[in-house]
């Protein structure tokens, strides 16, 4: 069974601080990893994809991948109230489908 | 680019009726689309993979005769919920690969179905 695990939260972070979201996955051979943001009542929106070990930065977002530890994370710098949402980690286990974690609910406190 | 639309955005129907949901790729061709269902406070659950010109592949536990999928063109896939019941009330979301990438899925805005 290929699984993606996330802490469901809620995770509360003060405005302006760094929010750190974590995700682990079960298949060491996985190659593609994604972070989506989902606002309440809306569909997921792609934030970042990452394929190689290390960090990938895009604006205030940084994705970190460690394939040896089967771990992918998302850092949000200078957190804003508009970042309050559920963040979904998704992994492509090599069969063109995405497997999603249950999501972490993030609340940015003004 | 990579815009996916869905129609309708919400629908309310009576138990026993059928409802059709459309998913369109607006600025690219999508040979593969996916249909998900999401219940409140739960994660996305893949229902089926829709391939243009061929039969859909359903996930385990999803009734193919109840959730009819048709992918007749490179820009349109439809999901028909037949004989809908209240337990089918959910948020249905489609997604597609962008065409430039066979790896990144872009999601439509979703359709909220309420069965009375």
CSV table of C-alpha atoms in Angstrom, one decimal:
chain,number,residue,atom,x,y,z
A,1,UNK,CA,0.0,0.0,0.0
A,2,UNK,CA,1.5,3.3,-1.1
A,3,UNK,CA,0.8,6.0,1.5
A,4,UNK,CA,1.4,9.6,2.1
A,5,UNK,CA,1.2,10.9,5.6
A,6,UNK,CA,0.8,14.4,7.0
A,7,UNK,CA,0.0,15.8,10.4
A,8,UNK,CA,-3.5,17.0,10.2
A,9,UNK,CA,-2.9,19.9,12.5
A,10,UNK,CA,-4.2,22.4,13.0
A,11,UNK,CA,-0.9,24.2,12.9
A,12,UNK,CA,-1.0,27.8,14.2
A,13,UNK,CA,1.8,30.2,13.2
A,14,UNK,CA,2.1,33.9,14.0
A,15,UNK,CA,2.0,36.3,11.1
A,16,UNK,CA,5.5,37.0,9.8
A,17,UNK,CA,6.9,33.7,11.1
A,18,UNK,CA,8.0,30.6,9.2
A,19,UNK,CA,5.4,27.8,8.8
A,20,UNK,CA,6.9,24.4,8.4
A,21,UNK,CA,4.7,21.6,6.9
A,22,UNK,CA,5.9,18.0,6.8
A,23,UNK,CA,5.1,14.9,4.8
A,24,UNK,CA,6.4,11.3,4.6
A,25,UNK,CA,5.8,8.7,2.0
A,26,UNK,CA,6.0,5.0,1.8
A,27,UNK,CA,7.8,4.2,-1.5
A,28,UNK,CA,11.5,4.9,-1.6
A,29,UNK,CA,11.4,4.8,-5.4
A,30,UNK,CA,9.0,7.7,-5.8
A,31,UNK,CA,10.2,10.5,-8.1
A,32,UNK,CA,7.7,13.3,-8.1
A,33,UNK,CA,6.4,15.3,-5.2
A,34,UNK,CA,3.9,18.1,-5.0
A,35,UNK,CA,2.5,20.6,-2.6
A,36,UNK,CA,-1.1,21.9,-3.2
A,37,UNK,CA,-2.9,24.5,-1.2
A,38,UNK,CA,-6.7,24.2,-0.7
A,39,UNK,CA,-8.9,26.9,0.7
A,40,UNK,CA,-12.1,25.8,2.4
A,41,UNK,CA,-14.7,25.0,-0.2
A,42,UNK,CA,-12.3,25.3,-3.1
A,43,UNK,CA,-10.3,22.9,-5.2
A,44,UNK,CA,-6.5,22.3,-4.8
A,45,UNK,CA,-4.1,24.8,-6.2
A,46,UNK,CA,-0.5,23.8,-7.1
A,47,UNK,CA,2.1,25.5,-5.1
A,48,UNK,CA,5.3,23.6,-6.0
A,49,UNK,CA,6.7,20.5,-7.4
A,50,UNK,CA,10.0,19.0,-6.5
A,51,UNK,CA,11.9,16.1,-8.1
A,52,UNK,CA,15.5,16.2,-6.7
A,53,UNK,CA,17.0,16.0,-3.3
A,54,UNK,CA,17.5,19.3,-1.7
A,55,UNK,CA,15.7,22.6,-1.6
A,56,UNK,CA,13.6,24.4,-4.2
A,57,UNK,CA,12.6,28.0,-3.7
A,58,UNK,CA,9.8,29.9,-5.2
A,59,UNK,CA,9.1,33.3,-3.6
A,60,UNK,CA,8.1,32.8,0.0
A,61,UNK,CA,7.8,29.0,-0.5
A,62,UNK,CA,10.6,26.5,-0.2
A,63,UNK,CA,10.1,22.8,-0.8
A,64,UNK,CA,12.7,20.4,0.7
A,65,UNK,CA,13.1,16.8,-0.4
A,66,UNK,CA,15.1,14.0,1.3
A,67,UNK,CA,14.5,10.8,-0.6
A,68,UNK,CA,16.7,8.7,1.7
A,69,UNK,CA,14.4,9.6,4.6
A,70,UNK,CA,11.3,9.6,2.4
A,71,UNK,CA,10.5,13.0,3.6
A,72,UNK,CA,9.3,16.2,1.9
A,73,UNK,CA,8.5,19.5,3.5
A,74,UNK,CA,7.2,22.9,2.7
A,75,UNK,CA,8.4,26.1,4.4
A,76,UNK,CA,6.4,29.3,4.1
A,77,UNK,CA,8.4,32.4,5.0
A,78,UNK,CA,6.9,35.6,6.2
A,79,UNK,CA,3.5,33.9,6.8
A,80,UNK,CA,0.5,35.9,5.9
A,81,UNK,CA,-3.2,35.5,7.0
A,82,UNK,CA,-3.9,34.6,3.3
A,83,UNK,CA,-1.7,31.6,3.7
A,84,UNK,CA,-4.3,30.1,6.1
A,85,UNK,CA,-5.5,27.0,4.3
A,86,UNK,CA,-5.1,23.2,4.1
A,87,UNK,CA,-1.8,22.1,2.5
A,88,UNK,CA,-1.9,18.8,0.7
A,89,UNK,CA,1.2,16.8,0.0
A,90,UNK,CA,1.0,14.5,-3.1
A,91,UNK,CA,3.3,11.9,-4.5
A,92,UNK,CA,3.4,10.2,-7.8
A,93,UNK,CA,4.3,6.6,-7.1
A,94,UNK,CA,5.2,6.0,-10.8
A,95,UNK,CA,1.8,5.1,-12.1
A,96,UNK,CA,0.7,8.5,-13.4
A,97,UNK,CA,-1.7,8.9,-10.5
A,98,UNK,CA,-1.2,11.2,-7.5
A,99,UNK,CA,-1.6,9.9,-3.9
A,100,UNK,CA,-2.6,12.6,-1.5
A,101,UNK,CA,-2.0,13.0,2.2
A,102,UNK,CA,-4.9,14.0,4.4
A,103,UNK,CA,-3.6,17.5,4.5
A,104,UNK,CA,-2.4,19.9,7.2
A,105,UNK,CA,-4.6,22.7,8.2
A,106,UNK,CA,-2.6,25.9,8.7
A,107,UNK,CA,-3.8,29.0,10.5
A,108,UNK,CA,-1.8,32.2,10.4
A,109,UNK,CA,-2.6,34.3,13.5
A,110,UNK,CA,-2.5,38.1,12.9
B,1,UNK,CA,-2.0,28.3,-19.2
B,2,UNK,CA,-3.1,24.9,-17.8
B,3,UNK,CA,-6.7,26.1,-17.0
B,4,UNK,CA,-9.3,23.5,-16.2
B,5,UNK,CA,-13.0,24.3,-15.9
B,6,UNK,CA,-15.9,22.4,-14.5
B,7,UNK,CA,-19.6,22.8,-15.0
B,8,UNK,CA,-21.8,23.2,-13.1
B,9,UNK,CA,-20.1,24.6,-10.0
B,10,UNK,CA,-22.9,23.3,-7.8
B,11,UNK,CA,-26.0,21.3,-8.3
B,12,UNK,CA,-28.9,20.1,-6.2
B,13,UNK,CA,-30.9,17.2,-7.3
B,14,UNK,CA,-33.6,14.8,-6.0
B,15,UNK,CA,-32.7,11.3,-5.0
B,16,UNK,CA,-32.9,8.9,-8.0
B,17,UNK,CA,-32.0,11.3,-10.6
B,18,UNK,CA,-28.8,11.5,-12.7
B,19,UNK,CA,-26.4,14.4,-12.8
B,20,UNK,CA,-23.7,15.1,-15.4
B,21,UNK,CA,-20.6,17.1,-14.6
B,22,UNK,CA,-18.3,18.4,-17.3
B,23,UNK,CA,-14.6,18.9,-17.1
B,24,UNK,CA,-12.8,20.9,-19.8
B,25,UNK,CA,-9.2,21.8,-20.4
B,26,UNK,CA,-9.4,25.3,-21.8
B,27,UNK,CA,-5.9,26.0,-23.2
B,28,UNK,CA,-4.4,22.6,-23.7
B,29,UNK,CA,-5.3,19.1,-24.8
B,30,UNK,CA,-5.6,16.5,-22.1
B,31,UNK,CA,-5.4,12.9,-23.1
B,32,UNK,CA,-5.7,11.9,-19.4
B,33,UNK,CA,-8.1,13.4,-16.8
B,34,UNK,CA,-8.8,12.4,-13.3
B,35,UNK,CA,-11.9,12.5,-11.2
B,36,UNK,CA,-11.8,12.9,-7.5
B,37,UNK,CA,-14.3,13.1,-4.7
B,38,UNK,CA,-13.9,14.9,-1.4
B,39,UNK,CA,-16.1,14.6,1.6
B,40,UNK,CA,-16.0,17.3,4.2
B,41,UNK,CA,-12.8,17.5,6.2
B,42,UNK,CA,-11.4,14.6,4.3
B,43,UNK,CA,-8.7,14.4,1.7
B,44,UNK,CA,-9.1,13.9,-2.0
B,45,UNK,CA,-10.0,10.4,-3.1
B,46,UNK,CA,-9.3,9.4,-6.7
B,47,UNK,CA,-12.3,7.8,-8.3
B,48,UNK,CA,-11.1,7.1,-11.8
B,49,UNK,CA,-8.7,7.9,-14.5
B,50,UNK,CA,-10.2,9.1,-17.8
B,51,UNK,CA,-8.4,8.5,-21.0
B,52,UNK,CA,-9.5,10.0,-24.3
B,53,UNK,CA,-11.0,7.5,-26.6
B,54,UNK,CA,-10.9,4.6,-24.2
B,55,UNK,CA,-12.7,3.3,-21.2
B,56,UNK,CA,-12.0,4.9,-17.8
B,57,UNK,CA,-10.0,3.0,-15.2
B,58,UNK,CA,-11.8,3.0,-11.9
B,59,UNK,CA,-10.3,2.8,-8.4
B,60,UNK,CA,-11.1,-0.1,-6.2
B,61,UNK,CA,-14.5,0.3,-4.6
B,62,UNK,CA,-15.9,2.8,-7.1
B,63,UNK,CA,-18.9,1.6,-8.9
B,64,UNK,CA,-18.4,2.0,-12.7
B,65,UNK,CA,-22.1,1.6,-13.4
B,66,UNK,CA,-23.0,4.3,-11.0
B,67,UNK,CA,-20.3,6.8,-12.0
B,68,UNK,CA,-20.2,6.9,-15.8
B,69,UNK,CA,-17.2,8.6,-17.3
B,70,UNK,CA,-16.9,9.6,-20.9
B,71,UNK,CA,-13.8,11.2,-22.4
B,72,UNK,CA,-14.9,11.8,-26.0
B,73,UNK,CA,-12.5,14.6,-26.9
B,74,UNK,CA,-9.1,15.9,-25.9
B,75,UNK,CA,-10.6,18.8,-24.0
B,76,UNK,CA,-13.7,17.3,-22.4
B,77,UNK,CA,-14.4,14.6,-19.9
B,78,UNK,CA,-17.8,14.0,-18.2
B,79,UNK,CA,-18.8,12.3,-15.1
B,80,UNK,CA,-22.4,11.2,-14.7
B,81,UNK,CA,-23.7,10.2,-11.3
B,82,UNK,CA,-26.6,7.9,-12.0
B,83,UNK,CA,-29.5,7.3,-9.7
B,84,UNK,CA,-27.9,9.7,-7.2
B,85,UNK,CA,-28.6,9.2,-3.5
B,86,UNK,CA,-27.9,11.4,-0.5
B,87,UNK,CA,-24.6,9.5,0.3
B,88,UNK,CA,-23.3,10.7,-3.1
B,89,UNK,CA,-23.4,14.3,-1.9
B,90,UNK,CA,-19.8,15.4,-2.1
B,91,UNK,CA,-17.4,17.8,-3.8
B,92,UNK,CA,-16.3,16.3,-7.2
B,93,UNK,CA,-13.1,17.6,-8.7
B,94,UNK,CA,-11.5,16.9,-12.0
B,95,UNK,CA,-7.8,17.4,-12.9
B,96,UNK,CA,-5.7,17.0,-16.0
B,97,UNK,CA,-2.1,17.0,-16.9
B,98,UNK,CA,-1.0,20.3,-18.5
B,99,UNK,CA,0.1,18.8,-21.8
B,100,UNK,CA,3.6,20.3,-21.3
B,101,UNK,CA,4.1,17.9,-18.4
B,102,UNK,CA,2.8,14.4,-18.0
B,103,UNK,CA,3.5,14.8,-14.3
B,104,UNK,CA,1.8,17.8,-12.9
B,105,UNK,CA,-2.0,17.8,-12.4
B,106,UNK,CA,-4.0,21.0,-12.5
B,107,UNK,CA,-7.4,21.0,-10.9
B,108,UNK,CA,-10.8,22.3,-12.0
B,109,UNK,CA,-12.7,24.4,-9.5
B,110,UNK,CA,-14.9,21.5,-8.4
B,111,UNK,CA,-18.6,20.7,-8.4
B,112,UNK,CA,-20.6,20.5,-5.2
B,113,UNK,CA,-23.3,18.0,-5.5
B,114,UNK,CA,-26.2,17.8,-3.0
B,115,UNK,CA,-28.7,15.0,-3.3
B,116,UNK,CA,-31.9,15.6,-1.4
